PDB file of C-alpha atoms in Angstrom:
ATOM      1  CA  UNK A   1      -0.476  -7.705  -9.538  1.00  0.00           C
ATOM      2  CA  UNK A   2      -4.549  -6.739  -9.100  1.00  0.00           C
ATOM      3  CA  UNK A   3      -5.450  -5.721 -12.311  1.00  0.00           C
ATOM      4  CA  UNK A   4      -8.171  -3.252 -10.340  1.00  0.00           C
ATOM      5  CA  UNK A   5      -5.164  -1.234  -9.235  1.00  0.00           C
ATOM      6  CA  UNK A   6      -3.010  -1.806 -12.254  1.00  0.00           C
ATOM      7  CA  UNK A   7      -6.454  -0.269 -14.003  1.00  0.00           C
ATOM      8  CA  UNK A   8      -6.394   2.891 -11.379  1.00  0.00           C
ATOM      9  CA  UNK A   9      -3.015   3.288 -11.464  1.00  0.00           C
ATOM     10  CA  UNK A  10      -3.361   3.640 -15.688  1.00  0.00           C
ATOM     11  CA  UNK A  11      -5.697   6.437 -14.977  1.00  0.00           C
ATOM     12  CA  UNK A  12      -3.357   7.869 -13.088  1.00  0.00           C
ATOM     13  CA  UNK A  13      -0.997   7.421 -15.802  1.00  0.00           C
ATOM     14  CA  UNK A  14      -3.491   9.217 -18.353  1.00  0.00           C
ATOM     15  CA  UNK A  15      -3.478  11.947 -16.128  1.00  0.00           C
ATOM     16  CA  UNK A  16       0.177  12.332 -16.001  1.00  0.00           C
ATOM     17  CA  UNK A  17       0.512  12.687 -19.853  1.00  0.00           C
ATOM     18  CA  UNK A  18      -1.507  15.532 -19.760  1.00  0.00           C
ATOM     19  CA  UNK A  19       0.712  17.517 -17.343  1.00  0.00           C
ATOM     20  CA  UNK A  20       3.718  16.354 -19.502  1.00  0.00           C
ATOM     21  CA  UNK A  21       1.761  17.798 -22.613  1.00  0.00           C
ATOM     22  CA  UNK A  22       0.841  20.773 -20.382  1.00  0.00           C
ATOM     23  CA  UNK A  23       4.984  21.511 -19.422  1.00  0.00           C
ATOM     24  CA  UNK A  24       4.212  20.668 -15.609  1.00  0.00           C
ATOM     25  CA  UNK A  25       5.907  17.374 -13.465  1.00  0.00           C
ATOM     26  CA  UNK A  26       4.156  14.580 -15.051  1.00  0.00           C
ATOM     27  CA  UNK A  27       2.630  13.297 -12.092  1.00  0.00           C
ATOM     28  CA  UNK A  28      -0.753  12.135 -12.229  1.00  0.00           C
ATOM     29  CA  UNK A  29      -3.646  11.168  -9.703  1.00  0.00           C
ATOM     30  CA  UNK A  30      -7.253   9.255  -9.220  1.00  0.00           C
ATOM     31  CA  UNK A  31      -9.478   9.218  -5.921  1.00  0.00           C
ATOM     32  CA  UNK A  32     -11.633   6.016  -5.956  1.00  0.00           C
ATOM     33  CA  UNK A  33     -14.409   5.525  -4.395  1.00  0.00           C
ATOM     34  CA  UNK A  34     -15.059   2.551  -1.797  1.00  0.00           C
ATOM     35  CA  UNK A  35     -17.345   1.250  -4.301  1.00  0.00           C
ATOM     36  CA  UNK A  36     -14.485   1.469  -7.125  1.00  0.00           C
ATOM     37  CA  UNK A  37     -16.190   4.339  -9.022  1.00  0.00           C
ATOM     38  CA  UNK A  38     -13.567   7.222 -10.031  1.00  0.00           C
ATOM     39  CA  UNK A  39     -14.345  10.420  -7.973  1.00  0.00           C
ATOM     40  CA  UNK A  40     -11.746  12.395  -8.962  1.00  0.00           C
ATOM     41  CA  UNK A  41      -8.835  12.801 -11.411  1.00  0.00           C
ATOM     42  CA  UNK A  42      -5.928  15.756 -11.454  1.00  0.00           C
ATOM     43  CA  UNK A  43      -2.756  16.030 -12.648  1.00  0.00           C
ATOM     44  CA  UNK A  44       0.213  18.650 -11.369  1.00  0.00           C
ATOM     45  CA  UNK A  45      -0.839  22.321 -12.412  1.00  0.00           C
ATOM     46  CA  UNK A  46       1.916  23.908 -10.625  1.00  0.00           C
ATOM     47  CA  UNK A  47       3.124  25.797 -13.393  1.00  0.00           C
ATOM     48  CA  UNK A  48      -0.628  26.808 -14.526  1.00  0.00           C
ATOM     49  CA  UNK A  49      -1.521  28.107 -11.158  1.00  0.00           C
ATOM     50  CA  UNK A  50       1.483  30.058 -10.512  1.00  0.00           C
ATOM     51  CA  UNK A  51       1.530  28.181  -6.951  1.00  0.00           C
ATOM     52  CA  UNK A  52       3.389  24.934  -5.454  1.00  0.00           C
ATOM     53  CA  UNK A  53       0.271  23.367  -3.479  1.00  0.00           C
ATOM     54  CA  UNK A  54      -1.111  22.504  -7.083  1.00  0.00           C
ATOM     55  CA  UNK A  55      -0.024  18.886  -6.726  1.00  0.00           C
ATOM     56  CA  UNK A  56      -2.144  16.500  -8.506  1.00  0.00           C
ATOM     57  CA  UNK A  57      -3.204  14.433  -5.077  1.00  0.00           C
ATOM     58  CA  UNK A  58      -4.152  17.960  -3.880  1.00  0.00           C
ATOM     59  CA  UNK A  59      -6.370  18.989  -6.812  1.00  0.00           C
ATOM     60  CA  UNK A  60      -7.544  15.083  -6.607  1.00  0.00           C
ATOM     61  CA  UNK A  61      -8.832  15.801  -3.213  1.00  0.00           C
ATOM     62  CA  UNK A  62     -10.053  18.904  -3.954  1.00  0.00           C
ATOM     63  CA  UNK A  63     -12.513  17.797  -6.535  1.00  0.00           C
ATOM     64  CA  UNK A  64     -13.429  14.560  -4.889  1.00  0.00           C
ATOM     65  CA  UNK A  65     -14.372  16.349  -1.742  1.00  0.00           C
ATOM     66  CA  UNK A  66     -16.528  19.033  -3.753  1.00  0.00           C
ATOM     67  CA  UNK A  67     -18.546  16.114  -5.374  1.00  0.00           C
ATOM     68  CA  UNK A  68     -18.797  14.019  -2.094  1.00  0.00           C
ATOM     69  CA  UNK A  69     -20.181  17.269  -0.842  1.00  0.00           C
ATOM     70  CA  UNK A  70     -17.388  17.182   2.253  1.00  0.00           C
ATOM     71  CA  UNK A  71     -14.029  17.064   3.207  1.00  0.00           C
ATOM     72  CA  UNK A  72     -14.004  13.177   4.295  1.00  0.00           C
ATOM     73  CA  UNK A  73     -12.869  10.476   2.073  1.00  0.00           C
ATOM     74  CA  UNK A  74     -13.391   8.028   4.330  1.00  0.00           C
ATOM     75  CA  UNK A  75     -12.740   4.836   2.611  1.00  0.00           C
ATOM     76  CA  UNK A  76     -11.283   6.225  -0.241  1.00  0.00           C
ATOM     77  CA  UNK A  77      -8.373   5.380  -2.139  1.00  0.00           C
ATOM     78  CA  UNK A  78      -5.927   7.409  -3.699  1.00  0.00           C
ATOM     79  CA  UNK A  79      -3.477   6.576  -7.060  1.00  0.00           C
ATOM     80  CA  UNK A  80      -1.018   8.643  -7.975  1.00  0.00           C
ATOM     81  CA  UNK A  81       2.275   7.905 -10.597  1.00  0.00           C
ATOM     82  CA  UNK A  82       4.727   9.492  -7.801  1.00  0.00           C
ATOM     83  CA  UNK A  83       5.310   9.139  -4.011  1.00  0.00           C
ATOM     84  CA  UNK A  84       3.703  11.852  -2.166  1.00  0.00           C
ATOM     85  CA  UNK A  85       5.641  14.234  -0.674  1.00  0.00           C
ATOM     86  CA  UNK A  86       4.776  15.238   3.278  1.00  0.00           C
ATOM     87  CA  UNK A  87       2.241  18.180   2.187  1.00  0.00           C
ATOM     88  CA  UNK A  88       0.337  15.624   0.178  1.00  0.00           C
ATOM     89  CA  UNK A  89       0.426  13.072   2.288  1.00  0.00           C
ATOM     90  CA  UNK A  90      -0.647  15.045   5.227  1.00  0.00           C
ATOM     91  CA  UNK A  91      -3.700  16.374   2.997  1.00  0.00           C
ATOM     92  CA  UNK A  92      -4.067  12.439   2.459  1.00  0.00           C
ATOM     93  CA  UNK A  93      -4.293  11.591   6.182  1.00  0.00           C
ATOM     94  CA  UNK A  94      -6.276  14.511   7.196  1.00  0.00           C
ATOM     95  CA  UNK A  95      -9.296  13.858   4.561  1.00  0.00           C
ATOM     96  CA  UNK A  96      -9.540  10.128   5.830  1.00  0.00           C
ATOM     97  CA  UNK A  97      -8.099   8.532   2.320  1.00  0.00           C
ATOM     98  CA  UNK A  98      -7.949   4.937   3.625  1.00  0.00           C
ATOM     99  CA  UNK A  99      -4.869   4.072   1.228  1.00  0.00           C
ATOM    100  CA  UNK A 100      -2.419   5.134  -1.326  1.00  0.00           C
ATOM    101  CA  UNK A 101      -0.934   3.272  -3.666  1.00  0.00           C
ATOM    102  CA  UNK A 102       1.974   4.987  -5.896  1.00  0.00           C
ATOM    103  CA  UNK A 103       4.400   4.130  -8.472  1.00  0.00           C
ATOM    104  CA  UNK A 104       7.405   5.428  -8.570  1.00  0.00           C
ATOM    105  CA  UNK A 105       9.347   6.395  -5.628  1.00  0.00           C
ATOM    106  CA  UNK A 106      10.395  10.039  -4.932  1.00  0.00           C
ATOM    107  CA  UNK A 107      14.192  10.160  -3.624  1.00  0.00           C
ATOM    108  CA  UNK A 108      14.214  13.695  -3.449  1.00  0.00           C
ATOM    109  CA  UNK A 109      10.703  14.644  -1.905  1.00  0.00           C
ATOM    110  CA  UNK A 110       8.818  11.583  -1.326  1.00  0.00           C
ATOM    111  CA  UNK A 111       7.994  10.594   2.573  1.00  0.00           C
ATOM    112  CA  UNK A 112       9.763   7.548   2.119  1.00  0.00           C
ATOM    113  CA  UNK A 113       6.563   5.650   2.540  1.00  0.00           C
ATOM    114  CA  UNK A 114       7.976   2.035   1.756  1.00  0.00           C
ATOM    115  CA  UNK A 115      10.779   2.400   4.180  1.00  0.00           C
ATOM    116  CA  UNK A 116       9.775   4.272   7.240  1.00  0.00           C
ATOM    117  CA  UNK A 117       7.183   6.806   6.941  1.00  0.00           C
ATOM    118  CA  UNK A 118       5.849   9.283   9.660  1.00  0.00           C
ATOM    119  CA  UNK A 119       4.059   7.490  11.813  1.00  0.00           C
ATOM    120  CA  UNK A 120       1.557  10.431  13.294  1.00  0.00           C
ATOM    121  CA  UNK A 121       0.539  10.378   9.563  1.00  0.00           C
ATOM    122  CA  UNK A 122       0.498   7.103   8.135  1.00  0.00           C
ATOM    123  CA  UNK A 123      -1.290   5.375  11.471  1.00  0.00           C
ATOM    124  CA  UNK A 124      -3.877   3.066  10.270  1.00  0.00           C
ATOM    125  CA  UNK A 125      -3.053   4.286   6.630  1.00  0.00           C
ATOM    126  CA  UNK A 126      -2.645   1.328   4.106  1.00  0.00           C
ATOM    127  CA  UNK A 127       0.310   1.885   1.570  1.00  0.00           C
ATOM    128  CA  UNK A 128       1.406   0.199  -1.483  1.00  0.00           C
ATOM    129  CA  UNK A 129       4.532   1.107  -3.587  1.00  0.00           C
ATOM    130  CA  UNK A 130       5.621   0.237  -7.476  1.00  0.00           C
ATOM    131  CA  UNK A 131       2.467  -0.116  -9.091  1.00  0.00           C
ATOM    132  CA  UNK A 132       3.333   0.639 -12.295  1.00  0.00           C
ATOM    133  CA  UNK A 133       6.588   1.806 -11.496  1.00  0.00           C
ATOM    134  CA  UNK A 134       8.427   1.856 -14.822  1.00  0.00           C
ATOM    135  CA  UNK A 135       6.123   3.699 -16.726  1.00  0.00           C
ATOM    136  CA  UNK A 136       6.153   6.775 -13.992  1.00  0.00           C
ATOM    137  CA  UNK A 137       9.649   6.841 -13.847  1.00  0.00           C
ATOM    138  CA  UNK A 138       9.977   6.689 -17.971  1.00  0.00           C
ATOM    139  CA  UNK A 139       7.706   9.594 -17.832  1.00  0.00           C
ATOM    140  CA  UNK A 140       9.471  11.491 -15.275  1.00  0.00           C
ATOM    141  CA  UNK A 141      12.682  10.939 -17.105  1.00  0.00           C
ATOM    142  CA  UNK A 142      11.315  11.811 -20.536  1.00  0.00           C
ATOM    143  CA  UNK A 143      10.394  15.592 -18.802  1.00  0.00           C
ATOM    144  CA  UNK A 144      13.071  16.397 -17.218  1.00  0.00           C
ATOM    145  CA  UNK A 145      15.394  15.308 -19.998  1.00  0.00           C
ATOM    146  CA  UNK A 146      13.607  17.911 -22.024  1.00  0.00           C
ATOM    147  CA  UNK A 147      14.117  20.534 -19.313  1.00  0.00           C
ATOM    148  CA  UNK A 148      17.523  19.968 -19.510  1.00  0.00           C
ATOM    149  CA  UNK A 149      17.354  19.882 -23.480  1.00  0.00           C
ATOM    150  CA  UNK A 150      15.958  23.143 -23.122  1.00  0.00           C
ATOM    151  CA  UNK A 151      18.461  24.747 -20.697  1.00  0.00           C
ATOM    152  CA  UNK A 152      21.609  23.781 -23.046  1.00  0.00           C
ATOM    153  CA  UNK A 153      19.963  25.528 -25.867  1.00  0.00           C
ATOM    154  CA  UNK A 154      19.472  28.778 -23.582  1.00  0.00           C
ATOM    155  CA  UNK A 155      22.929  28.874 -22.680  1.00  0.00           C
ATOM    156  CA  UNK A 156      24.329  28.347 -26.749  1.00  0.00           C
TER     157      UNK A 156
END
Protein backbone atom coordinates (compact mmCIF):
# COMPACT_ATOMS: atom_id res chain seq x y z
CA UNK A 1 0.00 0.00 0.00
CA UNK A 2 1.58 3.84 -0.71
CA UNK A 3 2.16 5.04 2.51
CA UNK A 4 1.39 8.78 0.83
CA UNK A 5 -2.22 7.66 0.59
CA UNK A 6 -2.30 5.48 3.65
CA UNK A 7 -0.97 9.08 5.26
CA UNK A 8 -4.08 11.05 3.44
CA UNK A 9 -6.38 8.61 4.03
CA UNK A 10 -5.36 8.92 8.15
CA UNK A 11 -6.28 12.50 7.81
CA UNK A 12 -9.25 11.59 6.60
CA UNK A 13 -9.62 9.34 9.41
CA UNK A 14 -8.86 12.30 11.97
CA UNK A 15 -11.51 14.04 10.44
CA UNK A 16 -14.01 11.37 10.86
CA UNK A 17 -13.50 11.17 14.70
CA UNK A 18 -14.49 14.50 15.01
CA UNK A 19 -17.94 14.04 13.40
CA UNK A 20 -18.29 10.86 15.59
CA UNK A 21 -17.44 13.16 18.68
CA UNK A 22 -19.72 15.79 17.09
CA UNK A 23 -23.00 12.99 16.84
CA UNK A 24 -22.87 13.24 12.87
CA UNK A 25 -21.91 9.99 10.26
CA UNK A 26 -18.34 9.62 10.94
CA UNK A 27 -17.20 10.17 7.60
CA UNK A 28 -14.27 12.15 7.06
CA UNK A 29 -12.45 13.96 4.04
CA UNK A 30 -8.97 15.68 2.69
CA UNK A 31 -8.46 17.56 -0.78
CA UNK A 32 -4.73 17.33 -1.73
CA UNK A 33 -3.10 19.30 -3.70
CA UNK A 34 -1.11 18.11 -6.96
CA UNK A 35 1.88 19.04 -5.12
CA UNK A 36 0.73 16.79 -1.99
CA UNK A 37 0.04 19.80 0.28
CA UNK A 38 -3.46 19.43 2.24
CA UNK A 39 -5.95 22.07 0.88
CA UNK A 40 -8.76 21.16 2.60
CA UNK A 41 -10.17 19.00 5.42
CA UNK A 42 -14.15 18.48 6.49
CA UNK A 43 -15.94 16.08 8.09
CA UNK A 44 -20.03 15.37 7.82
CA UNK A 45 -21.93 18.39 9.53
CA UNK A 46 -25.24 17.23 8.50
CA UNK A 47 -26.69 17.31 11.75
CA UNK A 48 -24.94 20.86 12.61
CA UNK A 49 -26.26 22.49 9.54
CA UNK A 50 -29.70 21.31 9.73
CA UNK A 51 -29.20 20.28 5.87
CA UNK A 52 -28.21 16.90 3.92
CA UNK A 53 -25.67 18.50 1.27
CA UNK A 54 -23.27 18.93 4.39
CA UNK A 55 -21.25 15.89 3.36
CA UNK A 56 -17.72 16.05 4.28
CA UNK A 57 -16.38 15.78 0.36
CA UNK A 58 -18.81 18.72 -0.11
CA UNK A 59 -17.53 20.98 2.68
CA UNK A 60 -13.91 19.55 1.45
CA UNK A 61 -14.55 21.15 -1.82
CA UNK A 62 -16.00 23.97 -0.56
CA UNK A 63 -13.03 25.15 1.38
CA UNK A 64 -10.44 23.98 -1.05
CA UNK A 65 -12.04 25.94 -3.81
CA UNK A 66 -12.29 29.20 -1.52
CA UNK A 67 -8.45 28.97 -0.87
CA UNK A 68 -7.54 28.03 -4.54
CA UNK A 69 -9.52 31.15 -5.18
CA UNK A 70 -11.90 29.00 -7.85
CA UNK A 71 -14.05 26.30 -8.38
CA UNK A 72 -11.38 23.97 -10.31
CA UNK A 73 -9.43 21.34 -8.63
CA UNK A 74 -7.83 20.36 -11.43
CA UNK A 75 -5.35 17.84 -10.42
CA UNK A 76 -6.55 17.41 -7.17
CA UNK A 77 -7.16 14.51 -5.16
CA UNK A 78 -9.76 13.73 -2.89
CA UNK A 79 -9.73 11.15 0.47
CA UNK A 80 -12.53 10.41 2.12
CA UNK A 81 -13.26 7.24 4.90
CA UNK A 82 -16.64 6.37 2.86
CA UNK A 83 -17.69 5.85 -0.81
CA UNK A 84 -19.27 8.84 -2.18
CA UNK A 85 -22.62 8.81 -2.84
CA UNK A 86 -23.88 10.27 -6.54
CA UNK A 87 -24.33 14.02 -5.13
CA UNK A 88 -20.74 13.90 -4.01
CA UNK A 89 -19.38 12.37 -6.61
CA UNK A 90 -21.00 14.53 -9.14
CA UNK A 91 -19.62 17.67 -7.06
CA UNK A 92 -16.27 15.56 -7.48
CA UNK A 93 -16.44 15.37 -11.29
CA UNK A 94 -17.74 18.76 -11.86
CA UNK A 95 -14.77 20.66 -9.83
CA UNK A 96 -12.11 18.64 -11.93
CA UNK A 97 -10.86 16.38 -8.72
CA UNK A 98 -8.54 14.14 -10.78
CA UNK A 99 -9.10 11.07 -8.28
CA UNK A 100 -10.72 9.66 -5.27
CA UNK A 101 -9.59 7.26 -3.25
CA UNK A 102 -12.06 5.90 -0.34
CA UNK A 103 -12.19 3.35 2.25
CA UNK A 104 -14.95 1.75 3.01
CA UNK A 105 -17.59 0.91 0.63
CA UNK A 106 -21.17 2.32 0.91
CA UNK A 107 -23.85 -0.57 0.14
CA UNK A 108 -26.60 1.57 0.78
CA UNK A 109 -25.63 4.99 -0.93
CA UNK A 110 -22.32 4.66 -2.42
CA UNK A 111 -22.07 4.87 -6.51
CA UNK A 112 -20.69 1.60 -6.54
CA UNK A 113 -17.44 3.00 -7.78
CA UNK A 114 -15.33 -0.34 -7.66
CA UNK A 115 -17.89 -2.25 -9.58
CA UNK A 116 -19.50 -0.19 -12.23
CA UNK A 117 -19.82 3.39 -11.69
CA UNK A 118 -21.60 6.06 -13.92
CA UNK A 119 -19.72 6.48 -16.63
CA UNK A 120 -20.85 10.31 -17.70
CA UNK A 121 -19.25 10.94 -14.24
CA UNK A 122 -16.37 8.93 -13.60
CA UNK A 123 -14.83 9.43 -17.44
CA UNK A 124 -11.23 10.04 -17.12
CA UNK A 125 -11.72 9.98 -13.23
CA UNK A 126 -9.07 7.75 -11.41
CA UNK A 127 -10.61 5.64 -8.46
CA UNK A 128 -9.20 3.63 -5.76
CA UNK A 129 -11.21 1.61 -3.14
CA UNK A 130 -10.21 0.06 0.56
CA UNK A 131 -7.65 2.28 1.65
CA UNK A 132 -7.92 1.93 5.02
CA UNK A 133 -10.95 0.08 4.92
CA UNK A 134 -11.24 -1.48 8.37
CA UNK A 135 -10.79 1.39 10.34
CA UNK A 136 -13.85 3.34 8.40
CA UNK A 137 -16.01 0.61 8.71
CA UNK A 138 -15.04 0.09 12.70
CA UNK A 139 -15.94 3.66 12.94
CA UNK A 140 -19.09 3.51 11.12
CA UNK A 141 -20.11 0.56 13.16
CA UNK A 142 -19.09 2.03 16.50
CA UNK A 143 -21.86 5.13 15.57
CA UNK A 144 -24.48 3.55 14.55
CA UNK A 145 -24.32 0.94 17.28
CA UNK A 146 -24.72 3.85 19.60
CA UNK A 147 -27.72 5.15 17.64
CA UNK A 148 -29.26 2.09 18.12
CA UNK A 149 -28.09 2.01 21.92
CA UNK A 150 -29.83 5.12 22.14
CA UNK A 151 -33.16 4.20 20.47
CA UNK A 152 -33.70 1.02 22.91
CA UNK A 153 -33.33 3.27 25.83
CA UNK A 154 -36.10 5.73 24.29
CA UNK A 155 -38.46 3.08 23.87
CA UNK A 156 -37.86 1.48 27.86
Amino acid sequence: MDTKKEQFMQKALNQANVALKKGEVPVGAVIVSPEGTILARAHNAIEQHHCQTAHAEALAIQKATKKMGGWRLNGCWIYVTLEPCLMCLGLIQLSRIKGIVFGAQSNLFGCKLSDSPPPRYTEGLKIEGGVKAEESIALLQAFFKKVRQEKEKGKQ
